[in-house]
């Protein structure tokens, strides 16, 4: 059975006691800044091995069915411990990547706030200050026009006489 072009189960069996991984081994990455990418996935082989963890579970099932306490307390327990160590290693790597992404996200948010404040200082105006400045410049312009008109007016009359 398939789901979205992939097998519905990522682990299946070749034979009754032979599980195998049928998922992808592609590692997905996300670019968090130019030239810096962070891996966002862990594939099943890294987490579970090719089939090791499931083989240990099958061995444990057989030992439980046959009441083999020596195998359960010895080799199976040891193998299960090493497989759990592999899972814990994957979880810690995922946690470290998650922490890096959270720190990067916080940094981007604080930079965005800083840039917004900086743009506000550059682009935004104080309305009262702008109106006062405009009125002062308009008054200076009107005064210059009036002065120029007074200087030119008598000169033209004098010229016409």
PDB file of C-alpha atoms in Angstrom:
ATOM      1  CA  UNK A   1       0.000   0.000   0.000  1.00  0.00           C
ATOM      2  CA  UNK A   2       1.306   3.473  -0.836  1.00  0.00           C
ATOM      3  CA  UNK A   3       0.674   6.898   0.614  1.00  0.00           C
ATOM      4  CA  UNK A   4       1.604  10.033  -1.403  1.00  0.00           C
ATOM      5  CA  UNK A   5       3.905   7.999  -3.643  1.00  0.00           C
ATOM      6  CA  UNK A   6       5.690   6.345  -0.707  1.00  0.00           C
ATOM      7  CA  UNK A   7       5.172   3.029   1.043  1.00  0.00           C
ATOM      8  CA  UNK A   8       2.637   3.302   3.868  1.00  0.00           C
ATOM      9  CA  UNK A   9       5.104   1.649   6.288  1.00  0.00           C
ATOM     10  CA  UNK A  10       8.737   2.711   6.393  1.00  0.00           C
ATOM     11  CA  UNK A  11       9.790  -0.677   7.763  1.00  0.00           C
ATOM     12  CA  UNK A  12       8.579  -3.918   6.305  1.00  0.00           C
ATOM     13  CA  UNK A  13       9.708  -7.541   6.181  1.00  0.00           C
ATOM     14  CA  UNK A  14      11.622  -9.415   3.482  1.00  0.00           C
ATOM     15  CA  UNK A  15      10.828 -12.635   5.333  1.00  0.00           C
ATOM     16  CA  UNK A  16       9.097 -13.256   8.687  1.00  0.00           C
ATOM     17  CA  UNK A  17      12.240 -12.460  10.708  1.00  0.00           C
ATOM     18  CA  UNK A  18      13.957 -10.034   8.303  1.00  0.00           C
ATOM     19  CA  UNK A  19      12.772  -6.439   8.617  1.00  0.00           C
ATOM     20  CA  UNK A  20      14.189  -3.757   6.306  1.00  0.00           C
ATOM     21  CA  UNK A  21      13.906  -0.012   5.898  1.00  0.00           C
ATOM     22  CA  UNK A  22      12.006   1.255   2.851  1.00  0.00           C
ATOM     23  CA  UNK A  23      11.919   4.970   3.682  1.00  0.00           C
ATOM     24  CA  UNK A  24      14.135   7.567   2.082  1.00  0.00           C
ATOM     25  CA  UNK A  25      17.648   8.396   3.238  1.00  0.00           C
ATOM     26  CA  UNK A  26      17.514  11.981   1.994  1.00  0.00           C
ATOM     27  CA  UNK A  27      18.482  14.634   4.512  1.00  0.00           C
ATOM     28  CA  UNK A  28      16.438  17.809   4.176  1.00  0.00           C
ATOM     29  CA  UNK A  29      18.121  21.157   4.813  1.00  0.00           C
ATOM     30  CA  UNK A  30      16.801  24.674   5.291  1.00  0.00           C
ATOM     31  CA  UNK A  31      18.890  27.733   4.472  1.00  0.00           C
ATOM     32  CA  UNK A  32      18.717  30.028   7.498  1.00  0.00           C
ATOM     33  CA  UNK A  33      20.993  32.713   6.068  1.00  0.00           C
ATOM     34  CA  UNK A  34      23.024  33.081   2.877  1.00  0.00           C
ATOM     35  CA  UNK A  35      25.385  30.117   2.688  1.00  0.00           C
ATOM     36  CA  UNK A  36      24.252  28.622   6.023  1.00  0.00           C
ATOM     37  CA  UNK A  37      21.977  25.574   5.921  1.00  0.00           C
ATOM     38  CA  UNK A  38      20.693  23.500   8.822  1.00  0.00           C
ATOM     39  CA  UNK A  39      19.614  19.900   8.440  1.00  0.00           C
ATOM     40  CA  UNK A  40      15.980  19.493   9.475  1.00  0.00           C
ATOM     41  CA  UNK A  41      15.525  15.744   9.179  1.00  0.00           C
ATOM     42  CA  UNK A  42      16.903  12.496  10.461  1.00  0.00           C
ATOM     43  CA  UNK A  43      16.288   9.445   8.355  1.00  0.00           C
ATOM     44  CA  UNK A  44      15.280   6.040   9.674  1.00  0.00           C
ATOM     45  CA  UNK A  45      18.645   4.421   9.038  1.00  0.00           C
ATOM     46  CA  UNK A  46      20.351   6.945  11.308  1.00  0.00           C
ATOM     47  CA  UNK A  47      17.731   6.515  14.008  1.00  0.00           C
ATOM     48  CA  UNK A  48      17.023   2.772  13.854  1.00  0.00           C
ATOM     49  CA  UNK A  49      19.837   1.307  11.783  1.00  0.00           C
ATOM     50  CA  UNK A  50      19.211  -0.781   8.705  1.00  0.00           C
ATOM     51  CA  UNK A  51      17.267  -3.329  10.750  1.00  0.00           C
ATOM     52  CA  UNK A  52      19.213  -3.697  13.981  1.00  0.00           C
ATOM     53  CA  UNK A  53      16.660  -2.343  16.455  1.00  0.00           C
ATOM     54  CA  UNK A  54      13.893  -4.458  14.997  1.00  0.00           C
ATOM     55  CA  UNK A  55      16.055  -7.557  14.988  1.00  0.00           C
ATOM     56  CA  UNK A  56      16.688  -6.980  18.694  1.00  0.00           C
ATOM     57  CA  UNK A  57      12.947  -6.615  19.300  1.00  0.00           C
ATOM     58  CA  UNK A  58      12.303  -9.859  17.391  1.00  0.00           C
ATOM     59  CA  UNK A  59      15.006 -11.624  19.439  1.00  0.00           C
ATOM     60  CA  UNK A  60      13.430 -10.266  22.598  1.00  0.00           C
ATOM     61  CA  UNK A  61      10.024 -11.545  21.463  1.00  0.00           C
ATOM     62  CA  UNK A  62      11.444 -15.032  20.879  1.00  0.00           C
ATOM     63  CA  UNK A  63      13.233 -15.019  24.236  1.00  0.00           C
ATOM     64  CA  UNK A  64      10.036 -13.964  25.997  1.00  0.00           C
ATOM     65  CA  UNK A  65       8.006 -16.662  24.231  1.00  0.00           C
ATOM     66  CA  UNK A  66      10.585 -19.317  25.183  1.00  0.00           C
ATOM     67  CA  UNK A  67      11.135 -17.872  28.681  1.00  0.00           C
ATOM     68  CA  UNK A  68      14.871 -17.501  27.977  1.00  0.00           C
ATOM     69  CA  UNK A  69      15.853 -15.278  30.898  1.00  0.00           C
ATOM     70  CA  UNK A  70      19.595 -15.686  30.259  1.00  0.00           C
ATOM     71  CA  UNK A  71      19.292 -14.207  26.753  1.00  0.00           C
ATOM     72  CA  UNK A  72      16.909 -11.481  27.963  1.00  0.00           C
ATOM     73  CA  UNK A  73      19.241 -10.410  30.745  1.00  0.00           C
ATOM     74  CA  UNK A  74      22.416 -10.738  28.703  1.00  0.00           C
ATOM     75  CA  UNK A  75      22.911 -10.206  24.993  1.00  0.00           C
ATOM     76  CA  UNK A  76      19.426  -8.906  24.205  1.00  0.00           C
ATOM     77  CA  UNK A  77      19.546  -6.346  26.987  1.00  0.00           C
ATOM     78  CA  UNK A  78      23.006  -5.260  25.851  1.00  0.00           C
ATOM     79  CA  UNK A  79      21.931  -4.955  22.195  1.00  0.00           C
ATOM     80  CA  UNK A  80      18.770  -3.114  23.186  1.00  0.00           C
ATOM     81  CA  UNK A  81      20.860  -0.699  25.242  1.00  0.00           C
ATOM     82  CA  UNK A  82      23.142   0.068  22.305  1.00  0.00           C
ATOM     83  CA  UNK A  83      20.133   0.622  20.030  1.00  0.00           C
ATOM     84  CA  UNK A  84      18.549   2.953  22.580  1.00  0.00           C
ATOM     85  CA  UNK A  85      21.866   4.815  22.756  1.00  0.00           C
ATOM     86  CA  UNK A  86      21.630   5.313  18.981  1.00  0.00           C
ATOM     87  CA  UNK A  87      18.096   6.714  19.368  1.00  0.00           C
ATOM     88  CA  UNK A  88      19.208   9.014  22.189  1.00  0.00           C
ATOM     89  CA  UNK A  89      22.119  10.249  20.068  1.00  0.00           C
ATOM     90  CA  UNK A  90      19.695  11.101  17.252  1.00  0.00           C
ATOM     91  CA  UNK A  91      17.357  12.853  19.688  1.00  0.00           C
ATOM     92  CA  UNK A  92      20.222  14.917  21.108  1.00  0.00           C
ATOM     93  CA  UNK A  93      21.336  15.918  17.607  1.00  0.00           C
ATOM     94  CA  UNK A  94      17.780  16.934  16.753  1.00  0.00           C
ATOM     95  CA  UNK A  95      17.557  18.896  20.007  1.00  0.00           C
ATOM     96  CA  UNK A  96      20.817  20.718  19.245  1.00  0.00           C
ATOM     97  CA  UNK A  97      19.588  21.609  15.749  1.00  0.00           C
ATOM     98  CA  UNK A  98      16.262  22.765  17.180  1.00  0.00           C
ATOM     99  CA  UNK A  99      18.053  24.954  19.719  1.00  0.00           C
ATOM    100  CA  UNK A 100      20.179  26.471  16.944  1.00  0.00           C
ATOM    101  CA  UNK A 101      17.052  27.236  14.919  1.00  0.00           C
ATOM    102  CA  UNK A 102      15.335  28.807  17.942  1.00  0.00           C
ATOM    103  CA  UNK A 103      18.365  30.994  18.675  1.00  0.00           C
ATOM    104  CA  UNK A 104      18.544  32.023  15.009  1.00  0.00           C
ATOM    105  CA  UNK A 105      14.828  32.829  15.012  1.00  0.00           C
ATOM    106  CA  UNK A 106      15.187  34.984  18.150  1.00  0.00           C
ATOM    107  CA  UNK A 107      18.136  36.796  16.581  1.00  0.00           C
ATOM    108  CA  UNK A 108      16.169  37.486  13.399  1.00  0.00           C
ATOM    109  CA  UNK A 109      13.186  38.779  15.376  1.00  0.00           C
ATOM    110  CA  UNK A 110      15.382  41.154  17.398  1.00  0.00           C
ATOM    111  CA  UNK A 111      17.151  42.330  14.226  1.00  0.00           C
ATOM    112  CA  UNK A 112      13.796  42.936  12.578  1.00  0.00           C
ATOM    113  CA  UNK A 113      12.640  45.045  15.540  1.00  0.00           C
ATOM    114  CA  UNK A 114      15.921  46.992  15.502  1.00  0.00           C
ATOM    115  CA  UNK A 115      15.680  47.617  11.747  1.00  0.00           C
ATOM    116  CA  UNK A 116      12.046  48.724  12.084  1.00  0.00           C
ATOM    117  CA  UNK A 117      13.052  51.235  14.789  1.00  0.00           C
ATOM    118  CA  UNK A 118      15.978  52.446  12.681  1.00  0.00           C
ATOM    119  CA  UNK A 119      13.753  52.890   9.615  1.00  0.00           C
ATOM    120  CA  UNK A 120      11.228  54.727  11.772  1.00  0.00           C
ATOM    121  CA  UNK A 121      13.900  57.164  12.914  1.00  0.00           C
ATOM    122  CA  UNK A 122      14.948  57.797   9.310  1.00  0.00           C
ATOM    123  CA  UNK A 123      11.560  57.883   7.575  1.00  0.00           C
ATOM    124  CA  UNK A 124       9.032  59.063  10.134  1.00  0.00           C
ATOM    125  CA  UNK A 125       8.549  62.771  10.828  1.00  0.00           C
ATOM    126  CA  UNK A 126       7.374  64.713  13.821  1.00  0.00           C
ATOM    127  CA  UNK A 127       4.212  66.460  12.575  1.00  0.00           C
ATOM    128  CA  UNK A 128       4.466  69.496  14.868  1.00  0.00           C
ATOM    129  CA  UNK A 129       8.128  70.012  14.003  1.00  0.00           C
ATOM    130  CA  UNK A 130       7.458  69.648  10.274  1.00  0.00           C
ATOM    131  CA  UNK A 131       4.561  72.144  10.353  1.00  0.00           C
ATOM    132  CA  UNK A 132       6.627  74.676  12.333  1.00  0.00           C
ATOM    133  CA  UNK A 133       9.554  74.330   9.923  1.00  0.00           C
ATOM    134  CA  UNK A 134       7.217  74.692   6.933  1.00  0.00           C
ATOM    135  CA  UNK A 135       5.585  77.835   8.369  1.00  0.00           C
ATOM    136  CA  UNK A 136       9.005  79.397   9.079  1.00  0.00           C
ATOM    137  CA  UNK A 137      10.168  78.732   5.527  1.00  0.00           C
ATOM    138  CA  UNK A 138       6.885  80.026   4.090  1.00  0.00           C
ATOM    139  CA  UNK A 139       7.207  83.245   6.112  1.00  0.00           C
ATOM    140  CA  UNK A 140      10.786  83.702   4.907  1.00  0.00           C
ATOM    141  CA  UNK A 141       9.662  83.116   1.316  1.00  0.00           C
ATOM    142  CA  UNK A 142       6.774  85.615   1.630  1.00  0.00           C
ATOM    143  CA  UNK A 143       9.135  88.188   3.144  1.00  0.00           C
ATOM    144  CA  UNK A 144      11.604  87.717   0.286  1.00  0.00           C
ATOM    145  CA  UNK A 145       8.818  88.144  -2.271  1.00  0.00           C
ATOM    146  CA  UNK A 146       7.526  91.302  -0.575  1.00  0.00           C
ATOM    147  CA  UNK A 147      11.011  92.787  -0.384  1.00  0.00           C
ATOM    148  CA  UNK A 148      11.655  91.995  -4.021  1.00  0.00           C
ATOM    149  CA  UNK A 149       8.323  93.524  -5.049  1.00  0.00           C
ATOM    150  CA  UNK A 150       9.052  96.741  -3.139  1.00  0.00           C
ATOM    151  CA  UNK A 151      12.455  97.053  -4.744  1.00  0.00           C
ATOM    152  CA  UNK A 152      11.219  96.451  -8.278  1.00  0.00           C
ATOM    153  CA  UNK A 153       8.031  98.555  -8.080  1.00  0.00           C
ATOM    154  CA  UNK A 154       9.625 101.996  -7.600  1.00  0.00           C
ATOM    155  CA  UNK A 155      12.248 101.206 -10.177  1.00  0.00           C
ATOM    156  CA  UNK A 156       9.672 100.543 -12.875  1.00  0.00           C
ATOM    157  CA  UNK A 157       7.695 103.686 -12.096  1.00  0.00           C
ATOM    158  CA  UNK A 158      10.834 105.719 -12.168  1.00  0.00           C
ATOM    159  CA  UNK A 159      11.770 104.205 -15.492  1.00  0.00           C
ATOM    160  CA  UNK A 160       8.371 104.978 -17.053  1.00  0.00           C
ATOM    161  CA  UNK A 161       8.479 108.734 -16.147  1.00  0.00           C
TER     162      UNK A 161
END
